[in-house]
PDB file of N, CA and C in Angstrom:
ATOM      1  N   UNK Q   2       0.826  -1.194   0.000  1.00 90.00           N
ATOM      2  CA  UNK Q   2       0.000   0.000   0.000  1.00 90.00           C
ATOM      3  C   UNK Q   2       0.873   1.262   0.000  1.00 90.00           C
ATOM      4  N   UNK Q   3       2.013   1.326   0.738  1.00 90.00           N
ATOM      5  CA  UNK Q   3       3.336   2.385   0.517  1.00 90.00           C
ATOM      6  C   UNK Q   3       3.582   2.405  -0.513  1.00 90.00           C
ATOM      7  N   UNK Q   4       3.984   1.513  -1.383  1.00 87.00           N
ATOM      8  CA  UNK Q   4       4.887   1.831  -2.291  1.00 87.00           C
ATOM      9  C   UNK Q   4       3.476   2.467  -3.182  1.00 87.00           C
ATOM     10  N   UNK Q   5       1.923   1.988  -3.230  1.00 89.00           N
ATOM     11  CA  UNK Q   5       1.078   2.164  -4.270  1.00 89.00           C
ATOM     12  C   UNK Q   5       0.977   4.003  -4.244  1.00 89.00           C
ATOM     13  N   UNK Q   6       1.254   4.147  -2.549  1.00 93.00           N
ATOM     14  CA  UNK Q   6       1.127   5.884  -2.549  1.00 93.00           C
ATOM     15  C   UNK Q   6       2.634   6.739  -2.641  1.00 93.00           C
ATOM     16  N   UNK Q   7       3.121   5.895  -2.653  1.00 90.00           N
ATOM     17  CA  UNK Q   7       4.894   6.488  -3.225  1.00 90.00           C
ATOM     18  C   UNK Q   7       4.284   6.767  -5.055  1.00 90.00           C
ATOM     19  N   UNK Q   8       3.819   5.875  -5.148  1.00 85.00           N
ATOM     20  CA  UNK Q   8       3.868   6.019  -6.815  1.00 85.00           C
ATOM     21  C   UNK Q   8       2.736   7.043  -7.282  1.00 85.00           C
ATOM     22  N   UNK Q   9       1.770   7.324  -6.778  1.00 90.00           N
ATOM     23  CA  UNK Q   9       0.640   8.079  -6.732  1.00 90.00           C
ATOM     24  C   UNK Q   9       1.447   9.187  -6.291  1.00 90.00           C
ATOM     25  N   UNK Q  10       1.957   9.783  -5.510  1.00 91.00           N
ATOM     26  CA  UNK Q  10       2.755  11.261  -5.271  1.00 91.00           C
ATOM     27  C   UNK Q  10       3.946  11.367  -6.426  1.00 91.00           C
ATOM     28  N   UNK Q  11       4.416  10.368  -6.855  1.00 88.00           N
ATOM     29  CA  UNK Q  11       5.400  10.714  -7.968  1.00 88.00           C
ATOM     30  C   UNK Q  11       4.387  11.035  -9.284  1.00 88.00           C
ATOM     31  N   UNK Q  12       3.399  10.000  -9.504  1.00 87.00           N
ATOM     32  CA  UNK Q  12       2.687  10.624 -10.779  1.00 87.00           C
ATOM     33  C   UNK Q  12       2.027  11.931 -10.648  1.00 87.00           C
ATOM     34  N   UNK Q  13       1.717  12.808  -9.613  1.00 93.00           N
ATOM     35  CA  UNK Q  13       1.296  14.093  -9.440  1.00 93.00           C
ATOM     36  C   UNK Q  13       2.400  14.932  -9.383  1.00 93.00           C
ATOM     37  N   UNK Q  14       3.831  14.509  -8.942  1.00 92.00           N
ATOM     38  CA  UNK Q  14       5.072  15.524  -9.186  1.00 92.00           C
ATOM     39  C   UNK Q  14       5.613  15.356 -10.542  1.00 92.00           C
ATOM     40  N   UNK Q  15       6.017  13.972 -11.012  1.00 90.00           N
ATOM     41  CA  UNK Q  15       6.334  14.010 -12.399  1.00 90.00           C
ATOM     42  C   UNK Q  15       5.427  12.604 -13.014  1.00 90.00           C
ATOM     43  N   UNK Q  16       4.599  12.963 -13.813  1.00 89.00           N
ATOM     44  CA  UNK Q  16       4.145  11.760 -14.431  1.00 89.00           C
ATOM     45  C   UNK Q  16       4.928  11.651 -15.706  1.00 89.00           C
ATOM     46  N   UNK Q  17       5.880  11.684 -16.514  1.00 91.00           N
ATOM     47  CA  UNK Q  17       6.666  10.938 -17.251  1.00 91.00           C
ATOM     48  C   UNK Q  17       7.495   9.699 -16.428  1.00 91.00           C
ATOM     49  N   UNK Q  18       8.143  10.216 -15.500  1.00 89.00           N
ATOM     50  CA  UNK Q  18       8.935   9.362 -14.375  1.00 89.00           C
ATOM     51  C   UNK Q  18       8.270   7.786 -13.668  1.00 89.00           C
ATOM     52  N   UNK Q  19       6.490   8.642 -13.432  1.00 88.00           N
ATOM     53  CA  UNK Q  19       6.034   7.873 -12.759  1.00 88.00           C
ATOM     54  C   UNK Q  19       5.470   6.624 -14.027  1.00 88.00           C
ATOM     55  N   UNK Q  20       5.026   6.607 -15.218  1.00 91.00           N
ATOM     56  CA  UNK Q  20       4.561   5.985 -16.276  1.00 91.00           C
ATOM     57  C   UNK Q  20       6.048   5.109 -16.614  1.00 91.00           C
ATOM     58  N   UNK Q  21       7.137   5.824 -16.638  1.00 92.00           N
ATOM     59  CA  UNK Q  21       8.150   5.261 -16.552  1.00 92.00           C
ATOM     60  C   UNK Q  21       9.151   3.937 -15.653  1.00 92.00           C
ATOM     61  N   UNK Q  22       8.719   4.101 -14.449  1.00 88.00           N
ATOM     62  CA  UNK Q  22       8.455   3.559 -13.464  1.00 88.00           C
ATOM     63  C   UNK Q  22       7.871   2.215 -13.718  1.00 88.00           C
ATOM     64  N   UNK Q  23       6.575   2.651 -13.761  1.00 89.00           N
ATOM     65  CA  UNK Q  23       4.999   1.708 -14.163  1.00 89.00           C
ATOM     66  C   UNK Q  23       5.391   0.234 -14.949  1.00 89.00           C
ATOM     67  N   UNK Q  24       6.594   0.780 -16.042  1.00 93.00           N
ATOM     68  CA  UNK Q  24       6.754  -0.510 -17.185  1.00 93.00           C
ATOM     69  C   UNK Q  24       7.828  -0.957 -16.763  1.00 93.00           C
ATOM     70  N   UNK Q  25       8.658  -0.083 -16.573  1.00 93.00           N
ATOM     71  CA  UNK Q  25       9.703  -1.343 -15.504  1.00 93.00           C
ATOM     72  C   UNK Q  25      10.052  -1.659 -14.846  1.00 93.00           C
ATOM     73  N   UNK Q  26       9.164  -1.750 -13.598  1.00 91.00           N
ATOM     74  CA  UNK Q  26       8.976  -2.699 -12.584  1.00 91.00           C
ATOM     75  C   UNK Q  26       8.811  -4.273 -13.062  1.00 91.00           C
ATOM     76  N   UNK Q  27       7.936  -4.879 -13.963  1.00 94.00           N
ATOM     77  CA  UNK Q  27       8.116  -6.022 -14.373  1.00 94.00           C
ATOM     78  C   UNK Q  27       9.210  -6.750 -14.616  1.00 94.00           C
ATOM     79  N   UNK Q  28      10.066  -5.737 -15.237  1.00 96.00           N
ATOM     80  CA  UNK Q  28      11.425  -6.015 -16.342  1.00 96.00           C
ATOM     81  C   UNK Q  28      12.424  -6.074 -15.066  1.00 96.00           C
ATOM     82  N   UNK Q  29      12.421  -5.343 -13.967  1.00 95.00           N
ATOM     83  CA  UNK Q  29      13.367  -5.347 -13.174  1.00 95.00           C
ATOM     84  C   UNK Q  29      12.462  -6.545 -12.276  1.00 95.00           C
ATOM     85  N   UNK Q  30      11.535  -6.862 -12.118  1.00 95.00           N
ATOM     86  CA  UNK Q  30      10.904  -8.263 -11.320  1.00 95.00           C
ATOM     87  C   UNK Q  30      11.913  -9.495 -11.717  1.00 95.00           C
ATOM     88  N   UNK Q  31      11.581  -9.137 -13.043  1.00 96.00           N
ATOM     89  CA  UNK Q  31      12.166 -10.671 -13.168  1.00 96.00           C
ATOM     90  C   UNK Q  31      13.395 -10.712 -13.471  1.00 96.00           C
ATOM     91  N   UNK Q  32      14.261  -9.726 -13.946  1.00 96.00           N
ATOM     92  CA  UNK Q  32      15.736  -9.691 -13.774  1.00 96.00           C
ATOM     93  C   UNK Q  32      16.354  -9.987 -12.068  1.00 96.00           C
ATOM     94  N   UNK Q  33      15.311  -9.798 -11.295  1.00 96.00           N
ATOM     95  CA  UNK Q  33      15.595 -10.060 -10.001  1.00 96.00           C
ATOM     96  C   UNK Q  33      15.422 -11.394  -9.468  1.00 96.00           C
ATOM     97  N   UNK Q  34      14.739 -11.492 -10.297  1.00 96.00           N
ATOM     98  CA  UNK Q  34      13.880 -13.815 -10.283  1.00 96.00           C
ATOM     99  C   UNK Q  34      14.644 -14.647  -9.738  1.00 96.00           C
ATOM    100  N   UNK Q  35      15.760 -14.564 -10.865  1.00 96.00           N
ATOM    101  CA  UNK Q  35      17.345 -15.696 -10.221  1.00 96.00           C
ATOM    102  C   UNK Q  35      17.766 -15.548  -8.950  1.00 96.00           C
ATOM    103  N   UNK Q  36      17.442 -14.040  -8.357  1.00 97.00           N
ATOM    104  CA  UNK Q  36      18.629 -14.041  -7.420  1.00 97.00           C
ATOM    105  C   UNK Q  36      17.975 -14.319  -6.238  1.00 97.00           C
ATOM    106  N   UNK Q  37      16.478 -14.008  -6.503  1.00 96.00           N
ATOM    107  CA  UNK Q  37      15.550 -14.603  -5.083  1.00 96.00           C
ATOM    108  C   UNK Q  37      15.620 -16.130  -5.118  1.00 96.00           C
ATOM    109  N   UNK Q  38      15.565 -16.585  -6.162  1.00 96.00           N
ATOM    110  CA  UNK Q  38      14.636 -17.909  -6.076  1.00 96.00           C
ATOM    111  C   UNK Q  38      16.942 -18.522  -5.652  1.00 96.00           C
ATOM    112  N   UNK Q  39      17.667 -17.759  -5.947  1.00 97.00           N
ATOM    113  CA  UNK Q  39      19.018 -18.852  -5.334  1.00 97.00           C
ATOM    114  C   UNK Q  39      19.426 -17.944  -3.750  1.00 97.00           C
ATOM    115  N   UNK Q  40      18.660 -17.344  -3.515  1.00 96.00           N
ATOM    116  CA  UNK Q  40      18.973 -16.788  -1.920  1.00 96.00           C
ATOM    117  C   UNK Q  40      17.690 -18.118  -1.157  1.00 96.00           C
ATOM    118  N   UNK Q  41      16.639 -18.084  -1.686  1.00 96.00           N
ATOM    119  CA  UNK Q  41      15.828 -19.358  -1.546  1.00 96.00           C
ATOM    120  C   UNK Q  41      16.347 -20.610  -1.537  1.00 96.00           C
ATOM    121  N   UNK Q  42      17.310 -21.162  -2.127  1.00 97.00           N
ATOM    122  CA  UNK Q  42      17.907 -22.267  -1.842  1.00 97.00           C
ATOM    123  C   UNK Q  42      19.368 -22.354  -1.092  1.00 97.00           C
ATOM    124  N   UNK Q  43      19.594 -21.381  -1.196  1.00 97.00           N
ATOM    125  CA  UNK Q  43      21.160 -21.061  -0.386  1.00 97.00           C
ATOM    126  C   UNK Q  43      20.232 -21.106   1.174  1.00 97.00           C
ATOM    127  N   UNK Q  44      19.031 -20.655   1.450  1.00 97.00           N
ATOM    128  CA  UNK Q  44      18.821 -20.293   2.893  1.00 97.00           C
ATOM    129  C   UNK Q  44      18.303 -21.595   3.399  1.00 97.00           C
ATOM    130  N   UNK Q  45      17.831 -22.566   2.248  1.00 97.00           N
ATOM    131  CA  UNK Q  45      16.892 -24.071   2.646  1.00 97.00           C
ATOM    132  C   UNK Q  45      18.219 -24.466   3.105  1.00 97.00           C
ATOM    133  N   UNK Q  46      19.199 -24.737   2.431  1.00 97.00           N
ATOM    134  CA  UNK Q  46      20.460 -25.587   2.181  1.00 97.00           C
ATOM    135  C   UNK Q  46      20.910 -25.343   3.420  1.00 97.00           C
ATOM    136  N   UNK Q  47      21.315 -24.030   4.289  1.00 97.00           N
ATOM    137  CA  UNK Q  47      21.509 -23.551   5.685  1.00 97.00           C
ATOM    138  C   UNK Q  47      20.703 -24.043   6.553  1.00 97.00           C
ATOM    139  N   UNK Q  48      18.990 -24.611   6.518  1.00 97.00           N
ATOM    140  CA  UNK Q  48      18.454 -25.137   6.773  1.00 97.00           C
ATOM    141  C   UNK Q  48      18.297 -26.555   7.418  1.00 97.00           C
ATOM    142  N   UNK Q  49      19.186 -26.910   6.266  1.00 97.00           N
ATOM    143  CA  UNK Q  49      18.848 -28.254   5.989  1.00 97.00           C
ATOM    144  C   UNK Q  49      20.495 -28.870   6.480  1.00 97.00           C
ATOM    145  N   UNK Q  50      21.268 -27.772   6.940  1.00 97.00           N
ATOM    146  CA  UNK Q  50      22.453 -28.441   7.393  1.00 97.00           C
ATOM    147  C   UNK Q  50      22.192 -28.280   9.244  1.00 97.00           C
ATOM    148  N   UNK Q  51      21.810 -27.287   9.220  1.00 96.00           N
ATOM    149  CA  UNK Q  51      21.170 -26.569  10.933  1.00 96.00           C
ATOM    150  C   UNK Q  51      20.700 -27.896  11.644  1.00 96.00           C
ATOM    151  N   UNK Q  52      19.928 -28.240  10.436  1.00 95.00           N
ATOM    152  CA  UNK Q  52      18.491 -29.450  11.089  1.00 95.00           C
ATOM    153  C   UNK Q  52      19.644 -30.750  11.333  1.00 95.00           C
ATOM    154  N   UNK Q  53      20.203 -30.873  10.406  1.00 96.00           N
ATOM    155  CA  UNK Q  53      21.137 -32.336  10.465  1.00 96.00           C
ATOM    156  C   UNK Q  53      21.923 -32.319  12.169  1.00 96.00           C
ATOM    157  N   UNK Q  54      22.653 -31.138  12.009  1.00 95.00           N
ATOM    158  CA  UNK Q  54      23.448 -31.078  12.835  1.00 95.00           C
ATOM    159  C   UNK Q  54      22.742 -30.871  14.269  1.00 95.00           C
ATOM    160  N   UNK Q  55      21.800 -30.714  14.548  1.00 93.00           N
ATOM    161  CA  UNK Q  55      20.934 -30.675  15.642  1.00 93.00           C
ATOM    162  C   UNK Q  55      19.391 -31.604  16.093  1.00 93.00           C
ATOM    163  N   UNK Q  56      20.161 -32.378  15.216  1.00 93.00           N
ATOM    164  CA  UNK Q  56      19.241 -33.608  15.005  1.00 93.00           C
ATOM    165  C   UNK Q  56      19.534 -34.642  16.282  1.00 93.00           C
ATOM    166  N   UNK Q  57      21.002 -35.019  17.000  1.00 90.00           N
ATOM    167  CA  UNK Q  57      20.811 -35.471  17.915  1.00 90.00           C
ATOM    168  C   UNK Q  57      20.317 -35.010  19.074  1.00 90.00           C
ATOM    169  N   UNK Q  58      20.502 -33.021  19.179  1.00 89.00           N
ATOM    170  CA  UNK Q  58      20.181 -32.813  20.469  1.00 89.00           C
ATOM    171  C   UNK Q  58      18.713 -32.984  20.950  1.00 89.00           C
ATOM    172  N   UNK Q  59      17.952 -32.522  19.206  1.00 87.00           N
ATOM    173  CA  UNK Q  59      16.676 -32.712  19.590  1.00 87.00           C
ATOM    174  C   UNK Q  59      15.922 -34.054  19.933  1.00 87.00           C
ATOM    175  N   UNK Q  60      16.820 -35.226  19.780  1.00 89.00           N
ATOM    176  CA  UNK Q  60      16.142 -36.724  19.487  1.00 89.00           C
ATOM    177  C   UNK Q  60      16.805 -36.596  21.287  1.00 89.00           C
ATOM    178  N   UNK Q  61      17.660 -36.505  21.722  1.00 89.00           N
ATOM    179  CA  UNK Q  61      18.077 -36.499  23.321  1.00 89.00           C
ATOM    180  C   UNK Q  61      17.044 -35.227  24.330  1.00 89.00           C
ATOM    181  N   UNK Q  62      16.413 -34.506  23.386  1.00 84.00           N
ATOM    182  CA  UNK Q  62      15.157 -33.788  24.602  1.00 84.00           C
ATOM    183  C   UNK Q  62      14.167 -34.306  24.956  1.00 84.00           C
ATOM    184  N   UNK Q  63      14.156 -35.431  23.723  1.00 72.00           N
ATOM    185  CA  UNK Q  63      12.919 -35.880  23.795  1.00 72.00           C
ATOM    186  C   UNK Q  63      12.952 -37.457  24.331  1.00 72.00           C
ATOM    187  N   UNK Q  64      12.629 -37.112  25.866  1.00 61.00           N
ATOM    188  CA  UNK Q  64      12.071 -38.620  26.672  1.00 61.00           C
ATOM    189  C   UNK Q  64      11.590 -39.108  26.924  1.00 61.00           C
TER     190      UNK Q  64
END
């Protein structure tokens, strides 16, 4: 909802900027795609070593 009224005060100060804006947000979405979706597996992978390695303490809490 911020950013929708960030963009609504820019199209009343400059609407070339703000129309400008408007079309590439998509283009910069998905140029951004790769780097979420491998911070997404870099953070499972941290995950998934966390869990291993604390796998005995949690199997020893439980009596």
């Amino acid at each position: 909802m911020l950013s929708f009224l960030l963009w609504c005060i820019l199209f009343v100060l400059c609407w070339p900027l703000a129309i400008i804006a408007l079309v590439l947000y998509p283009i910069v979405w998905l140029l951004l795609l790769p780097f979420r979706l491998l911070g997404f597996a870099v953070d499972l992978s941290f995950d998934l070593i966390r869990n291993i390695f604390m796998l005995p303490f949690t199997l020893a809490g439980r009596r």
